[in-house]
Coordinates of C-alpha atoms in Angstrom, one line a residue:
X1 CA -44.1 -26.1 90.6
X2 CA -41.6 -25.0 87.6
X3 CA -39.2 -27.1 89.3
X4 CA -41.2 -30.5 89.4
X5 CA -42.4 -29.6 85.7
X6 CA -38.8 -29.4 84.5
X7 CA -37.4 -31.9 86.7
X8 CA -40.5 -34.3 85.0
X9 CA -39.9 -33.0 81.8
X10 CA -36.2 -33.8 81.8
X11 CA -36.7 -37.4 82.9
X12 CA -39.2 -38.2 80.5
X13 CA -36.6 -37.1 77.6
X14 CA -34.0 -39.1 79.2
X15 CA -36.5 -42.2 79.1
X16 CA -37.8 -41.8 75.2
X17 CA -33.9 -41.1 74.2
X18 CA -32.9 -44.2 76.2
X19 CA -35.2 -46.5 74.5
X20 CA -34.5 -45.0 71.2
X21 CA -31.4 -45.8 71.2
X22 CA -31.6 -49.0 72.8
X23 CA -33.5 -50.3 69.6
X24 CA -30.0 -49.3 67.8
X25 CA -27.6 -50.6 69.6
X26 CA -29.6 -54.1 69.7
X27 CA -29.7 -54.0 65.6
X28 CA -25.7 -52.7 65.4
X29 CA -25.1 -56.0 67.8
X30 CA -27.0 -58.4 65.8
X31 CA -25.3 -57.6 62.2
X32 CA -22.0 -57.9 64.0
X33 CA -22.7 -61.3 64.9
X34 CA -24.1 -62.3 62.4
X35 CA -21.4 -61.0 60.2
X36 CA -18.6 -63.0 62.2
X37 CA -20.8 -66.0 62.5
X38 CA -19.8 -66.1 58.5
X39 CA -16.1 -66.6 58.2
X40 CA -16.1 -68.6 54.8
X41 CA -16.9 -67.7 51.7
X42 CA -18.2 -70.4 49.5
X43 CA -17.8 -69.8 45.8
X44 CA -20.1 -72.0 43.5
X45 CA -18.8 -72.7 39.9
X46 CA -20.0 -74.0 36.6
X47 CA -21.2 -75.7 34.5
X48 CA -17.5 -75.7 33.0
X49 CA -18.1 -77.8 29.4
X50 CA -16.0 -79.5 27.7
X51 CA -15.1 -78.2 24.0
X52 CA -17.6 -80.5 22.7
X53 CA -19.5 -80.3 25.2
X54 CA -20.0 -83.7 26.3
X55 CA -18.8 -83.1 29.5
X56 CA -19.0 -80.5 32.0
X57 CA -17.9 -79.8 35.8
X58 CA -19.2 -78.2 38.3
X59 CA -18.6 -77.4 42.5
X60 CA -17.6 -75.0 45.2
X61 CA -14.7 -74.1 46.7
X62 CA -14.3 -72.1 50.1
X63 CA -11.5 -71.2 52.3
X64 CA -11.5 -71.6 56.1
X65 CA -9.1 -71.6 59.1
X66 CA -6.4 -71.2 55.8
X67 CA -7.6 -74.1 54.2
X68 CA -8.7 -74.0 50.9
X69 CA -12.0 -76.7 49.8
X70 CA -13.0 -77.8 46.8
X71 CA -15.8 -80.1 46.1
X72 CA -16.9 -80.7 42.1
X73 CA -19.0 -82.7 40.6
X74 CA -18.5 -84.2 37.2
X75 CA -21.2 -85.4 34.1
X76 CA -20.5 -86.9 31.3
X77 CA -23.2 -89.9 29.3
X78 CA -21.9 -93.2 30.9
X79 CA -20.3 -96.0 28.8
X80 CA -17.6 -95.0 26.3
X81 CA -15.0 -92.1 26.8
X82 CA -14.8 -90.4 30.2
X83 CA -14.4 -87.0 30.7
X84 CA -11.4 -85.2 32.7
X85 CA -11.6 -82.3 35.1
X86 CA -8.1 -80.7 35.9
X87 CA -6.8 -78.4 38.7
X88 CA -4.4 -75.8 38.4
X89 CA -3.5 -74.6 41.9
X90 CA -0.9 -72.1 42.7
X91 CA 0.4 -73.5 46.3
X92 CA 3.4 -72.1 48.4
X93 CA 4.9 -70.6 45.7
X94 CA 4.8 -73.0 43.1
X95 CA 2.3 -74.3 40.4
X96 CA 0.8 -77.8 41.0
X97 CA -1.7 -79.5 38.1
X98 CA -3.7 -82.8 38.9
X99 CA -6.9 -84.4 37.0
X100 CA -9.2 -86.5 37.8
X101 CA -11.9 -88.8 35.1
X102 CA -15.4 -89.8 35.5
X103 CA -17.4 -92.2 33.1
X104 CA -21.2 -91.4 33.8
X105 CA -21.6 -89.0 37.1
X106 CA -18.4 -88.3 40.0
X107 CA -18.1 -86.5 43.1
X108 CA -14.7 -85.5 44.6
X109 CA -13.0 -83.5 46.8
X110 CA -10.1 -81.9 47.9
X111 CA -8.1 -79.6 49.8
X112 CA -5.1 -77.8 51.2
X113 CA -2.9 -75.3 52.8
X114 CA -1.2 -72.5 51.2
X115 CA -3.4 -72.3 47.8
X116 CA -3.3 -68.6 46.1
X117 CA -5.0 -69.5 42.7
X118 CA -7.0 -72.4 41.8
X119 CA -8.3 -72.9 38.0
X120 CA -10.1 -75.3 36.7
X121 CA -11.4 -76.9 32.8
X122 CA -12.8 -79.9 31.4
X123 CA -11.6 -82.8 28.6
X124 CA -13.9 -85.4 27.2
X125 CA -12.7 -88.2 25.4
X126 CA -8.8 -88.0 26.9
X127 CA -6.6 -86.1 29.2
X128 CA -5.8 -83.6 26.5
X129 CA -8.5 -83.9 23.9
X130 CA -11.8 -81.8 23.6
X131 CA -10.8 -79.1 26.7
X132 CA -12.6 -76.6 27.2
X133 CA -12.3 -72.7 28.5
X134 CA -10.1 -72.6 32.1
X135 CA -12.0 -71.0 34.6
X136 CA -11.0 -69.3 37.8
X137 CA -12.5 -71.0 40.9
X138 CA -10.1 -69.2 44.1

């Protein structure tokens, strides 16, 4: 009778422990997969202004596969002067600087391999006039 008792007793533990820790080792898979399911990280950036503020930027940028994104978005009040966004982006090495202008509202994009740094700031009124603060964006 002891025997059977113990014998009972043992096999119940081993059942409640086994489900306890099935519970567990269900949650532990989930976050894994949930945390590789997210390989970029998407950065979102602004309202960058422009000295004035007449103007002002703003986006996100992201990196996947080694690839680095950007997609911004620039305001200004149509009609008249535009307004200027400019990229710094430190690429393979070296330090590359493009711009882009807007009159009214502008969506753009970009991207590449190789980007370290990117920084970003906004003009109103000409390439060089009325910039604002340089940000950090990657």
């Amino acid at each position: 009778m002891r025997k059977t008792l113990a014998i009972a007793a043992l096999a119940g533990s081993m059942a409640v422990t086994g489900l306890a820790v099935a519970p567990a080792a269900q949650a532990a898979t989930q976050t894994a997969t949930t945390t590789t399911a997210s390989t970029a990280t998407i950065v979102k950036w602004g309202k960058f202004f422009s000295s004035d503020r007449k103007a002002y930027t703003y986006g996100k940028t992201w990196e996947s596969y080694g690839k680095v994104f950007t997609k911004w978005y620039g305001v200004d009040k149509f009609g008249g002067k535009k307004g200027w966004v400019w990229f710094e982006v430190y690429q393979d090495g070296h330090w590359r600087k493009f711009n882009h202008a807007w009159d009214g509202k502008k969506t753009g994009a970009w991207s590449g391999h190789g980007i370290g740094k990117v920084y970003t700031y906004t003009c109103w009124a000409g390439k060089f006039d009325n910039c604002g603060k340089k940000y950090r964006i990657y």
